[in-house]
Each structure stands twice: as structure tokens, then as C-alpha cells.
Coordinates of N, CA and C in Angstrom, one line a residue:
X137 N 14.4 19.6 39.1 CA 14.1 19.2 37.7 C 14.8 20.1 36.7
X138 N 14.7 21.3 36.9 CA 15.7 22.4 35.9 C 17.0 22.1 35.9
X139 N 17.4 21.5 36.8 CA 19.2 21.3 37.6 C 19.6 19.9 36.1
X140 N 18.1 18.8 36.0 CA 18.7 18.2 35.3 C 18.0 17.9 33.7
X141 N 17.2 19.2 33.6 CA 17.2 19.7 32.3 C 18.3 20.3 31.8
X142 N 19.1 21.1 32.8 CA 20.4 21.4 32.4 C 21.2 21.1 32.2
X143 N 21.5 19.8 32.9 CA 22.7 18.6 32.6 C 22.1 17.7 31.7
X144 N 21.0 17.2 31.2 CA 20.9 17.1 30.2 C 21.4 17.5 28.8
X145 N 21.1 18.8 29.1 CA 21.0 19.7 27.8 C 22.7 19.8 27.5
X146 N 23.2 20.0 28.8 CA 24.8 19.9 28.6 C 25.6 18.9 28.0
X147 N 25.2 17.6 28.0 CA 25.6 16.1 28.1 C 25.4 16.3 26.8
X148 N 23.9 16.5 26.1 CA 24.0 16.7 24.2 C 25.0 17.3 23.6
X149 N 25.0 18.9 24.5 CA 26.0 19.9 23.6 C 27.4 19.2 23.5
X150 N 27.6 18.1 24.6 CA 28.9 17.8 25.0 C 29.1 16.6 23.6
X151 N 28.5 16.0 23.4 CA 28.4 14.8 22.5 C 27.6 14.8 21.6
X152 N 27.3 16.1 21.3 CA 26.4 16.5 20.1 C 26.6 15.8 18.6
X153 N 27.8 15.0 18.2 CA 28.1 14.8 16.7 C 28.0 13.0 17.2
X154 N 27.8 12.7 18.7 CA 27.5 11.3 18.6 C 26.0 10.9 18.1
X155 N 24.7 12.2 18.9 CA 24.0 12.0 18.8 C 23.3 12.5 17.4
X156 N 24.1 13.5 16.8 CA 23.7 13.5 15.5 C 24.0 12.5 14.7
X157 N 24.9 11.7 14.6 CA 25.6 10.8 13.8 C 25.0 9.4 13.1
X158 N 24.2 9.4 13.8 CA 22.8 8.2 13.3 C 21.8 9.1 12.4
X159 N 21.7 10.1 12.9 CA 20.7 10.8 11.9 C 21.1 11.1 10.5
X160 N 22.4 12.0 10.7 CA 23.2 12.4 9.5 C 23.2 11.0 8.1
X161 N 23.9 9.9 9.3 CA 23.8 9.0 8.3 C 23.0 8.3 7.2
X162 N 21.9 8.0 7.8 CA 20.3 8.0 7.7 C 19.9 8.6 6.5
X163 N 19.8 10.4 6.5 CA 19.7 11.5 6.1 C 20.6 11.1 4.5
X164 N 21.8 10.9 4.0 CA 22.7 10.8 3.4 C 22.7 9.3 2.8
X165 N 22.4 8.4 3.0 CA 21.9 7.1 2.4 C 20.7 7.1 2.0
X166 N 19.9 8.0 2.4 CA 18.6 8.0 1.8 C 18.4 9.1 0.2
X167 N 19.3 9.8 0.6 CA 19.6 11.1 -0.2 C 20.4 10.6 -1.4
X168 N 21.3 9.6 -1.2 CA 21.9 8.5 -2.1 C 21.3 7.9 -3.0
X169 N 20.5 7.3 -2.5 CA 19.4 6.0 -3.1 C 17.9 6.7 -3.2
X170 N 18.0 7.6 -2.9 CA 16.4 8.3 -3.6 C 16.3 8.5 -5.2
X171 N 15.0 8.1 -5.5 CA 15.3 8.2 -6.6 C 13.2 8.2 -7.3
X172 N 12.5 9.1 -8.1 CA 11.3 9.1 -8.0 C 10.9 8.4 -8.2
X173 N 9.6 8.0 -8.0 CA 8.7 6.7 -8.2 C 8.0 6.6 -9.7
X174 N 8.5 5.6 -10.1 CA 7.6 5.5 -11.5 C 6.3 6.0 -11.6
X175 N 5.7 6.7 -12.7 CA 4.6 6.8 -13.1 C 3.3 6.1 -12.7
X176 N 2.2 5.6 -12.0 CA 1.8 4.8 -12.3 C -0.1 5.0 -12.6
X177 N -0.5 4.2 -13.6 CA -2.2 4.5 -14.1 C -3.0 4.0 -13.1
X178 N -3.8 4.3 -13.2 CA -5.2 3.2 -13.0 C -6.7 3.9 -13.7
X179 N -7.4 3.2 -13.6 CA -8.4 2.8 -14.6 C -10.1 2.2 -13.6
X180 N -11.2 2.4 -13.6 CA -12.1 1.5 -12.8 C -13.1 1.3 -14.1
X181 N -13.7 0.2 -14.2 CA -14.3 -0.2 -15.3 C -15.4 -0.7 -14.4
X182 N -16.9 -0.3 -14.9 CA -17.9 -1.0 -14.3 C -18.9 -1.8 -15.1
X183 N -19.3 -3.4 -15.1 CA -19.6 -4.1 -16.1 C -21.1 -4.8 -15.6
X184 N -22.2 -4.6 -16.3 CA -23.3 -5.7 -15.8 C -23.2 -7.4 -16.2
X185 N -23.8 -7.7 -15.1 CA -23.6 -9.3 -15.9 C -24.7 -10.1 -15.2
X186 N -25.1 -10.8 -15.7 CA -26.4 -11.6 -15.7 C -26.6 -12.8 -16.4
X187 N -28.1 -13.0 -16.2 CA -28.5 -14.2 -16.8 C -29.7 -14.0 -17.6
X188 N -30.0 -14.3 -18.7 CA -30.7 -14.1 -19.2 C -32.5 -15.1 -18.8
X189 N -33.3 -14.2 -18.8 CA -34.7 -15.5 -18.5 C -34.6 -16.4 -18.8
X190 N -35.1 -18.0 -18.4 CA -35.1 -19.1 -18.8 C -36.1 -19.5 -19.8
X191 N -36.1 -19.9 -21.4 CA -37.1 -20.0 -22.1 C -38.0 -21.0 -21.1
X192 N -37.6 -21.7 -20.7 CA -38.4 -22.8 -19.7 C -39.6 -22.2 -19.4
X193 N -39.6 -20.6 -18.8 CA -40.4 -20.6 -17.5 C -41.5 -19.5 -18.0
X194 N -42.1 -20.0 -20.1 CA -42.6 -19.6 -20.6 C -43.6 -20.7 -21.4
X195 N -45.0 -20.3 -21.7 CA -45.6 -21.6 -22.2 C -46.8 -22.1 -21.2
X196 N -46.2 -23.4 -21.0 CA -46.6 -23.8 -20.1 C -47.1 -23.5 -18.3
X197 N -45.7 -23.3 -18.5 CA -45.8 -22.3 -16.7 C -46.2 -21.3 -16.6
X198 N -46.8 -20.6 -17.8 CA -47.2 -18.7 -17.1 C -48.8 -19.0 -15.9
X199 N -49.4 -20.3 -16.1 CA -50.5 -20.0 -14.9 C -49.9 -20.0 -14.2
X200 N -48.8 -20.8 -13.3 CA -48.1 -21.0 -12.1 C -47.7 -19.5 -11.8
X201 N -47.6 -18.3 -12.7 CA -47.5 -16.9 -12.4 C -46.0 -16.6 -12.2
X202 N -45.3 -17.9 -12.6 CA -43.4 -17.7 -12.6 C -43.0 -16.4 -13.2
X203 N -42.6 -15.0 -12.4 CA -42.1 -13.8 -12.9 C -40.3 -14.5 -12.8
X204 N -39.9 -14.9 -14.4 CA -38.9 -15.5 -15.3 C -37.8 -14.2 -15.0
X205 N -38.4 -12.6 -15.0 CA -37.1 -11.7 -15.1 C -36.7 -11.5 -13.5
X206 N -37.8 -11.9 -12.3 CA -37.9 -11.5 -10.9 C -36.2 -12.3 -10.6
X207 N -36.3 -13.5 -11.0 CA -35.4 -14.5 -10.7 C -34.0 -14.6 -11.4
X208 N -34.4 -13.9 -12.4 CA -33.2 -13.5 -13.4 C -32.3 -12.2 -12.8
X209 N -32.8 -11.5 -12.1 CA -32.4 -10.4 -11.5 C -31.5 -10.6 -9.7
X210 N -32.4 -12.0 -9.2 CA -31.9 -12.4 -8.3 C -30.8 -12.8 -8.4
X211 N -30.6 -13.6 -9.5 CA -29.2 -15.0 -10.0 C -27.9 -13.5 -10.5
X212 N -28.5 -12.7 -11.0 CA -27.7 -12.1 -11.6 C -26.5 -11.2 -9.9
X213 N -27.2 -10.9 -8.5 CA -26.7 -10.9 -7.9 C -25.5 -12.0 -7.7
X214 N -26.2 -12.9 -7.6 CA -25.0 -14.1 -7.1 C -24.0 -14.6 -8.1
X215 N -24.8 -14.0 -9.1 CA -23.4 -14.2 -10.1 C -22.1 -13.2 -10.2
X216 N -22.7 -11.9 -10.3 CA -21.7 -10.5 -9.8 C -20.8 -11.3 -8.9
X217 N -21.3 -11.9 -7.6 CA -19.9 -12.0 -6.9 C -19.0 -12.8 -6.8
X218 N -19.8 -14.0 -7.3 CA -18.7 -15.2 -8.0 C -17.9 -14.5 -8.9
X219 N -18.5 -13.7 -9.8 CA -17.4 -13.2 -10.7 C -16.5 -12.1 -10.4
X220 N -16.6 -11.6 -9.0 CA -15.6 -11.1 -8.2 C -14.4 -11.4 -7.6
X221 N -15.2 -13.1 -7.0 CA -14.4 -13.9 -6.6 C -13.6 -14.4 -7.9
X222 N -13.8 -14.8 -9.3 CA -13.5 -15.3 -9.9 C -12.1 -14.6 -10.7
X223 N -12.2 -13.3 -10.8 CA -11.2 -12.0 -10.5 C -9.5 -12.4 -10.2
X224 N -10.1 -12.7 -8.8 CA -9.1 -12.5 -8.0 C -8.2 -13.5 -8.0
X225 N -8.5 -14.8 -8.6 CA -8.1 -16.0 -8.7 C -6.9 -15.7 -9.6
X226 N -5.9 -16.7 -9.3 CA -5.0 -17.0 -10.0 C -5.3 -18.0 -11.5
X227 N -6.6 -18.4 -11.7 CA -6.9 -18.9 -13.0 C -7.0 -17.6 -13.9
X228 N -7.6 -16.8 -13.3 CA -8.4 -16.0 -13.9 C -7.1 -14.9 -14.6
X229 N -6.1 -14.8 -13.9 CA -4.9 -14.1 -13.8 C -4.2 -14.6 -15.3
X230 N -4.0 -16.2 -15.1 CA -3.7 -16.7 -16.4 C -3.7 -16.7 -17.4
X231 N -5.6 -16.5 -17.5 CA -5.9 -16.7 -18.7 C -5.9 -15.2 -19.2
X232 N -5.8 -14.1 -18.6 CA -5.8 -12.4 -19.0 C -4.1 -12.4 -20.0
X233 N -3.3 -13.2 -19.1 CA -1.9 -13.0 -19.1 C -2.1 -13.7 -20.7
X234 N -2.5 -14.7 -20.9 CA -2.7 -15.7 -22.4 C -3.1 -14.5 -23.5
X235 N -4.0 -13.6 -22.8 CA -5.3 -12.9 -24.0 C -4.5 -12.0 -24.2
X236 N -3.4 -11.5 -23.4 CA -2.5 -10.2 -23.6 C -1.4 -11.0 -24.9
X237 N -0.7 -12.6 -24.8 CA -0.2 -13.0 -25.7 C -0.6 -12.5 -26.7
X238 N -1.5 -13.0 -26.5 CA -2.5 -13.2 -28.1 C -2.7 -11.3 -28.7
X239 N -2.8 -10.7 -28.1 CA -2.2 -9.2 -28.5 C -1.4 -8.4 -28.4
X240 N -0.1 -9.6 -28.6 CA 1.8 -9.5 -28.6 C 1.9 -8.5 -27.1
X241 N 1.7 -8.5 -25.7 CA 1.7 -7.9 -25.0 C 2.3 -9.4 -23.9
X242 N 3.2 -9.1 -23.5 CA 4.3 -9.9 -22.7 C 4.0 -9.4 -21.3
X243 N 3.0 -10.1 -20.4 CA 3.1 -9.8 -18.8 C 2.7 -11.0 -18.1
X244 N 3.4 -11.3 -17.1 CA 3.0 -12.8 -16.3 C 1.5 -12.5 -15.6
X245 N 1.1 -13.5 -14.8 CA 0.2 -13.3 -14.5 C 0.0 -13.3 -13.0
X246 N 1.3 -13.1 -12.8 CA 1.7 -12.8 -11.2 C 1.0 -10.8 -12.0
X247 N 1.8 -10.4 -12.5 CA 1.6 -8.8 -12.9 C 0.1 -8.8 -13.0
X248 N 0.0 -9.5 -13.3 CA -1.7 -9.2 -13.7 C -2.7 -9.0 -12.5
X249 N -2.1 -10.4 -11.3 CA -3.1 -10.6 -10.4 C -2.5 -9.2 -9.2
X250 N -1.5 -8.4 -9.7 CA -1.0 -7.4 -8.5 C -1.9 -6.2 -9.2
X251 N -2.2 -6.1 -10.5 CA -2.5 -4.6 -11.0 C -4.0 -5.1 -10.7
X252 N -4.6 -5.7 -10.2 CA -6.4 -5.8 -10.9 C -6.8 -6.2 -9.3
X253 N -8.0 -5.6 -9.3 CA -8.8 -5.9 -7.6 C -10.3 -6.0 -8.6
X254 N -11.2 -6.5 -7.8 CA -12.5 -6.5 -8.2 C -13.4 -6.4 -6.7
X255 N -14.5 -5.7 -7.4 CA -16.0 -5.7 -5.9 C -17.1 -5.8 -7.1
X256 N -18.0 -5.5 -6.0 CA -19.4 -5.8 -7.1 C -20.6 -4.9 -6.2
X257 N -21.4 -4.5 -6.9 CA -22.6 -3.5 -6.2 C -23.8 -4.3 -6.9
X258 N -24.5 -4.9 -6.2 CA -26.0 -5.2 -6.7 C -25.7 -5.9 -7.8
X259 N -26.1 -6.0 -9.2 CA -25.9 -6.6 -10.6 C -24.9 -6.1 -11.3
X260 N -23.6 -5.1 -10.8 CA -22.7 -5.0 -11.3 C -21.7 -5.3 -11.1
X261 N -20.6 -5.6 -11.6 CA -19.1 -5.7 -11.4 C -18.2 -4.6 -11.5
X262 N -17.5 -4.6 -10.5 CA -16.2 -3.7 -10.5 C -14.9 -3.6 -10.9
X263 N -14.6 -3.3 -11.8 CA -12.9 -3.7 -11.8 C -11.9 -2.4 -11.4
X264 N -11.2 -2.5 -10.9 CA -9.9 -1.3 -11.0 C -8.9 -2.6 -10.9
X265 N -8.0 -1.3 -12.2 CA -6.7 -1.9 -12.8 C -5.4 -0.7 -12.6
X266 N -4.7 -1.1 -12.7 CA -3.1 -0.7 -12.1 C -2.5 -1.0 -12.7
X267 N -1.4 0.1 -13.2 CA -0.3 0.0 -14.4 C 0.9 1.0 -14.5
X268 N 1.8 0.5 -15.1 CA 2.8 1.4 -15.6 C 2.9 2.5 -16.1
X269 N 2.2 2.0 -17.4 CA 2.3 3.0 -18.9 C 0.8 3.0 -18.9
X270 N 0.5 3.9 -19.8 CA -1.4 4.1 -20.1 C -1.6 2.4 -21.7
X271 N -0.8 2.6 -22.0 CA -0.9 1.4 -23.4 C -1.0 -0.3 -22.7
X272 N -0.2 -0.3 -21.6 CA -0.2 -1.4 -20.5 C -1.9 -1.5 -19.9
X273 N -2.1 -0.6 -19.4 CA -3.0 -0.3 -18.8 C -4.3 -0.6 -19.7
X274 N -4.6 0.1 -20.5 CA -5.7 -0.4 -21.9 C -5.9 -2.0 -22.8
X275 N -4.6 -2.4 -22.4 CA -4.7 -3.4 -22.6 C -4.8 -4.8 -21.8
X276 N -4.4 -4.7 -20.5 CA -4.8 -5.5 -19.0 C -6.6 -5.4 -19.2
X277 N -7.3 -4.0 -19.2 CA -8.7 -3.9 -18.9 C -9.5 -4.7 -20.5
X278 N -8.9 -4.2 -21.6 CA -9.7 -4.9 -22.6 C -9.2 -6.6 -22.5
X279 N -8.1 -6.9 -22.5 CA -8.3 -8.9 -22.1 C -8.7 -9.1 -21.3
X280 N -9.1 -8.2 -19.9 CA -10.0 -8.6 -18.7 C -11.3 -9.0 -18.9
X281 N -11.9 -8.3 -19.7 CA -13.3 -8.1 -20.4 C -13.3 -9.0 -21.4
X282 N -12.6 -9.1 -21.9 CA -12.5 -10.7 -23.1 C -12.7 -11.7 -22.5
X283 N -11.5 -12.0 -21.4 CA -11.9 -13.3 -20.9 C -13.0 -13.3 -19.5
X284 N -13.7 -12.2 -19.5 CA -14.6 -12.2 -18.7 C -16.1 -13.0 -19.5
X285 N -16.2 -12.2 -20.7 CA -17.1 -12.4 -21.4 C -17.0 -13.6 -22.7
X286 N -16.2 -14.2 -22.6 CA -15.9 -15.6 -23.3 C -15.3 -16.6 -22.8
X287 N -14.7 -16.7 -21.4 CA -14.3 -17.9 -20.0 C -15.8 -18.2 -19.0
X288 N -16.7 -17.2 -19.1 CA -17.0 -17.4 -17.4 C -17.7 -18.7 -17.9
X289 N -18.1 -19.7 -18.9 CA -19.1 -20.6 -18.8 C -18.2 -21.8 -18.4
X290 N -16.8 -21.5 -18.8 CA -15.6 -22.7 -18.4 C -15.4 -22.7 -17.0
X291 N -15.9 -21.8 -15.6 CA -15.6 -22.1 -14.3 C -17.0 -21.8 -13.9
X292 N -18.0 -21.8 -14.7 CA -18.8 -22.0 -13.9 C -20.1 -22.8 -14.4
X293 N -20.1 -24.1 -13.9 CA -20.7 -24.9 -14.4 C -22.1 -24.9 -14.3
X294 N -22.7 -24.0 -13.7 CA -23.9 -23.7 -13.5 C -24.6 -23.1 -14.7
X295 N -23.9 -23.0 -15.7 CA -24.6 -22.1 -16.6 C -24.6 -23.4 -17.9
X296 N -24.4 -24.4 -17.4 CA -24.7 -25.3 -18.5 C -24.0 -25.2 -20.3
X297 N -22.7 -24.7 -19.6 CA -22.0 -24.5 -21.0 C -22.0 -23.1 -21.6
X298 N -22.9 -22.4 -21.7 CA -23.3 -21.2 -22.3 C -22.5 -19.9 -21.2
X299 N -22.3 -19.1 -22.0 CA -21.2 -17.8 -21.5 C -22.7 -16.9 -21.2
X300 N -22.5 -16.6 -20.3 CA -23.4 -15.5 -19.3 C -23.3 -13.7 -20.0
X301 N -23.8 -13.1 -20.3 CA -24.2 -12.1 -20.6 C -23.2 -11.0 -19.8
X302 N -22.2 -10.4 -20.1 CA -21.5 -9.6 -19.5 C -21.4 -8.2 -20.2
X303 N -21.4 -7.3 -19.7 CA -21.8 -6.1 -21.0 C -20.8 -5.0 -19.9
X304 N -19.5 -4.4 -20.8 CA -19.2 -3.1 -19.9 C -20.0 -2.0 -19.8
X305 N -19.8 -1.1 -18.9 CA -21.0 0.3 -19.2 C -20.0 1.4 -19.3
X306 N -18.4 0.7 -19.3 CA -17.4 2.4 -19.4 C -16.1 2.2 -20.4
X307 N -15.9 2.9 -20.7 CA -14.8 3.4 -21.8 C -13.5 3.2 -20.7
X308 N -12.1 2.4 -20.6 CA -11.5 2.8 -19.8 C -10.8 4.2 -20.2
X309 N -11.0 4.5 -19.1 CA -10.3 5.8 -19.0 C -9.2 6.3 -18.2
X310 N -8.1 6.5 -18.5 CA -6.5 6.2 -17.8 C -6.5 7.6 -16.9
X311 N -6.4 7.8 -16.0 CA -6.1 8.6 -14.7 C -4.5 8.5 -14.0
X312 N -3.9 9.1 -14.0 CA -2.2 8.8 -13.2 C -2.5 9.0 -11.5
X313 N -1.8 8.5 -11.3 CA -1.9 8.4 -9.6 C -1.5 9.1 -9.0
X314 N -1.6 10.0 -8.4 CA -0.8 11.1 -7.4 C 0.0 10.5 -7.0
X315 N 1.5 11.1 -6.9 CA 2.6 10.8 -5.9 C 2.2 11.0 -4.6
X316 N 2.5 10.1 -3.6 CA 2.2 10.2 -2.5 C 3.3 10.9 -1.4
X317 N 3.5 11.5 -0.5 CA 4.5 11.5 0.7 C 4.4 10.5 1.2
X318 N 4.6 9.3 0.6 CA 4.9 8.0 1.9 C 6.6 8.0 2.4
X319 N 7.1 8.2 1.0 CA 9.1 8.0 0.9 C 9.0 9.4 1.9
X320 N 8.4 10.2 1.8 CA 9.2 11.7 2.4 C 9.0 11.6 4.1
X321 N 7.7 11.1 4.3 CA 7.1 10.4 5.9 C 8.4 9.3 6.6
X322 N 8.5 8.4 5.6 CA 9.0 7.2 5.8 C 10.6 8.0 6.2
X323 N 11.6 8.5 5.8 CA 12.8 8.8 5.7 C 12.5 9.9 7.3
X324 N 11.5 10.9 7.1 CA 11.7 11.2 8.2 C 11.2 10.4 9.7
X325 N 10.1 9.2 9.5 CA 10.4 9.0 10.8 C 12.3 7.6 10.8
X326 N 12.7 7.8 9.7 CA 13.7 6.9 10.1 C 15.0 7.9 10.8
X327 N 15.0 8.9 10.6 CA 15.6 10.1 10.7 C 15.3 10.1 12.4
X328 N 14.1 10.4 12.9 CA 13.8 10.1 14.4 C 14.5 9.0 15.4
X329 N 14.2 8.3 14.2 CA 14.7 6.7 15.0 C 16.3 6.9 15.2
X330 N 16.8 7.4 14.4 CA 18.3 7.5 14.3 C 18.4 8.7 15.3
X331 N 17.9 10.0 15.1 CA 18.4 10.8 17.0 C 17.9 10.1 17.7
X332 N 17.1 9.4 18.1 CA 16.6 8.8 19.6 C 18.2 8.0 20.0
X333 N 18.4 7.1 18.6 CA 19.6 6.1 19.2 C 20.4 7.2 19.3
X334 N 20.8 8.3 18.4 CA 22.2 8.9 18.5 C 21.8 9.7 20.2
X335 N 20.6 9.7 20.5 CA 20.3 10.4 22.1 C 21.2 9.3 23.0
X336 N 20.4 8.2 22.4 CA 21.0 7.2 23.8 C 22.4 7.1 24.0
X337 N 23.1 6.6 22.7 CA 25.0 6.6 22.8 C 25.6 7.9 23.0
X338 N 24.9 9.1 22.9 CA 25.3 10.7 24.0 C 25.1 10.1 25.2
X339 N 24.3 10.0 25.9 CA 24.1 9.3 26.8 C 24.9 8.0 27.9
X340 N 25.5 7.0 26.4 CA 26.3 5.8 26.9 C 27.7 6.7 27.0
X341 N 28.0 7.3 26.3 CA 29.2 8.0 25.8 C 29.8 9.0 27.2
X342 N 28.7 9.4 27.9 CA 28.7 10.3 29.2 C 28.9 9.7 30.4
X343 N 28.5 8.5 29.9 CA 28.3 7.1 31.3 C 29.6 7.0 31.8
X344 N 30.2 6.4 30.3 CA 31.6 5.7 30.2 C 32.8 6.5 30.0
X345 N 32.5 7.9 30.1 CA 33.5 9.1 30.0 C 34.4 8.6 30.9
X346 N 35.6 8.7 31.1 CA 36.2 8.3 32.3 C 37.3 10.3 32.5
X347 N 36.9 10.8 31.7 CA 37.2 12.1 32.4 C 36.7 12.7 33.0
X348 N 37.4 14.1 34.1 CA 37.2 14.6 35.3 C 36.4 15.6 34.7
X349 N 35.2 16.2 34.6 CA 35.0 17.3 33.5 C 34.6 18.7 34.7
X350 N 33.2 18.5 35.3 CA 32.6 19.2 36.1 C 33.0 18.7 37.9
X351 N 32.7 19.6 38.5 CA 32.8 19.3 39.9 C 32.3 18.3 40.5
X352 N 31.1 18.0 39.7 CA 30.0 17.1 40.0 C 30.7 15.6 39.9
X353 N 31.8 15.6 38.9 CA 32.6 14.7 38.7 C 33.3 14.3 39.8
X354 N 34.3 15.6 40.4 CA 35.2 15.3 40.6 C 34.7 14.9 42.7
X355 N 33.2 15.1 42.7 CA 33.1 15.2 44.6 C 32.8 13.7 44.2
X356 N 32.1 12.8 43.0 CA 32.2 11.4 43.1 C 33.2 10.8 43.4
X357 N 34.5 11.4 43.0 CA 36.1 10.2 43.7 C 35.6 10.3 44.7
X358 N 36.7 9.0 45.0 CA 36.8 8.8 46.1 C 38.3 9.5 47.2
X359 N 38.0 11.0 46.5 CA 38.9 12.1 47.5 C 38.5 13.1 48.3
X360 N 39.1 14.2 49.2 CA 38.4 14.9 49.8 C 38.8 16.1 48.8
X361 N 37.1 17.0 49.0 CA 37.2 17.7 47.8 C 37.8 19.2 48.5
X362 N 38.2 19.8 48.0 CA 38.7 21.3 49.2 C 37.8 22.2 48.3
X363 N 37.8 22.5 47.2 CA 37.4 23.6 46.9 C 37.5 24.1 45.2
X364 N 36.9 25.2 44.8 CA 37.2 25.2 43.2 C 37.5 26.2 42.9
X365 N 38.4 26.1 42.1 CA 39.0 27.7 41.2 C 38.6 28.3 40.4
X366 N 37.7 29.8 40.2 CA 37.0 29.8 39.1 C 37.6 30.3 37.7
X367 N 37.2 30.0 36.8 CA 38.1 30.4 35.2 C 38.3 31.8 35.6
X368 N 39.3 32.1 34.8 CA 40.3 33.3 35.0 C 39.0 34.0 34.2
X369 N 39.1 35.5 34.0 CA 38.3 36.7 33.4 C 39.0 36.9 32.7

């Protein structure tokens, strides 16, 4: 095993600029085209939304003992996540992209549906938003909240026409995103990838040598070997 740790190790030193030569490359087109990652914000905004009690289930009904806020509080769950789901939608995308027009702010609503994610906890809504600049950014979350709170009765017909009660509870507040080591990770396992192959073509390159180099070489002909001379001192 040492015998061919050692011819290993020899075979590299021997073809050492093949087996670097994928790396180097690698290393040097990356070093070319690197270039830092834009700035980028985000923002999490958290909003209640509900239903208000039904005058209905006042009057007449209080013997039947109808607790009007119990059920109000229930609906207000199932509406949080429709309006999560409702987020995510490419309608919903549109109509933010319209509301940004309307306050001279030019973004498709492809951009819109990449910077914005939604979840929901119990009777609240979640938004985080994603952006360039912090003025981008303040302005994606305030049309989000517009057309949150003056659309939702247009998709959702359950409310009988009337816009559902949405109330933010936060100020956005712009945060920048840590630079990550993904590019520095990424370059070095491509760097890997590149010695492994520059290992193998040291390797092909040793195969296909067709020179006599070591003894080891020369007992493979097909001659009779006599003997070896050793380098002069």
C-alpha cells in the first residue's frame, strides 16, 4: 500500500500542471466574473384581519345564547389563511403592481410575486417583503396593505360585497440582509470538482505516456531486462 502511495504521489508530481489546470481555470473565471451582490432589504409586516359580529345574531337571537364574537373569532382564523393563500396568487401580484402605478412606482408583478411570501399565526397575517433599495421596499409593503384592505371583498365572495377589517400592527421597518458565503462555498466546491478531474487526466495522461520513464516501465516490454545503472553522484 505505501509502494503505491508512492507512485501515486509520483504520477501527480509528474503531471502536476495537468492536474492543476482545471482548478487554476476555474479559480481565474471566477475571479473574472465575480462581482458583489447587490444590496438587498426586507421587511416583515404583521396584520389582524377579521370579521366583524353579525348584527343578525343580536335582538332576536340572544335567547338561543348565540356568542356573535365566539364565531367571529373562529371565521377570522379561516380568513387569515385564505388571505395567505390569496398573497401568493398571481391576482393578488397584479393588483399591488397597479397600486405601485398609481404611486408612479414601475414594477411588474412577476417582481412583486418574487419579493413577497405570506403565513398566518391564529388571526394574524404575515407578510415578508424583499427588495432592492429601502424606497422600493416601503413602497411594495404599503400597496400590499392597500390592496389587502380595499380588494379582499372582490375575491372573496363570502363576505357579501363588504371589505373585511384588516388592520396592520407594524411600522415597516427596512433591515438589509447579510451577505451570505454562498458565492465563496459555491467557487470553492467548483474548484474541487476541477482537481478531482485535473486528478483523473494526471492519471489518463500516465496511462497513455508512451515513455520509458522508471524500471517499472521498462520490465513491462516485452525485453529481457539485465539490469540498472544508477545516476552518477
Amino acid at each position: 500500500l505505501d509502494m503505491e502511495v508512492k507512485q501515486c504521489w509520483v504520477i501527480l508530481t509528474r503531471w502536476r500542471w495537468i492536474a492543476l489546470l482545471p482548478s487554476l481555470v476555474i479559480v481565474g473565471i471566477g475571479l473574472a466574473t465575480y462581482s458583489p451582490p447587490p444590496p438587498t432589504y426586507t421587511t416583515t409586516i404583521n396584520l389582524s384581519a377579521g370579521l366583524p359580529p353579525s348584527s343578525g345574531t343580536t335582538g332576536s337571537n340572544k335567547s338561543q345564547h348565540f356568542d356573535s364574537a365566539y364565531y367571529s373569532w373562529i371565521s377570522s382564523e379561516y380568513f387569515v389563511a385564505s388571505l395567505s393563500d390569496w398573497v401568493k396568487t398571481g391576482s393578488f401580484a397584479h393588483a399591488v403592481s397597479t397600486q405601485l402605478q398609481s404611486q408612479g412606482f414601475e414594477l411588474s408583478p412577476a417582481a412583486v410575486k418574487n419579493g413577497l411570501m405570506s403565513d398566518y399565526v391564529r388571526s394574524q397575517l404575515v407578510l415578508y417583503f424583499t427588495a432592492g433599495s429601502q424606497e422600493q421596499l416601503i413602497a411594495i409593503a404599503k400597496a400590499s396593505i392597500k390592496v389587502l384592505q380595499t380588494k379582499n371583498a372582490a375575491v372573496f365572495p363570502q363576505l357579501g360585497g363588504q371589505n373585511a377589517s384588516i388592520i396592520p400592527l407594524d411600522e415597516p421597518t427596512v433591515t438589509p440582509v447579510p451577505v451570505t458565503w454562498k458565492s465563496i462555498i459555491d467557487l470553492g466546491l467548483r474548484v474541487g470538482v476541477g482537481l478531482g478531474v485535473g486528478i483523473m487526466l494526471a492519471f489518463l495522461a500516465h496511462y497513455l505516456d508512451p515513455m520509458v520513464r522508471t524500471r517499472a516501465d521498462v520490465e513491462q516490454l516485452p525485453i529481457e531486462f539485465l539490469g540498472q545503472i544508477p545516476p552518477a553522484e
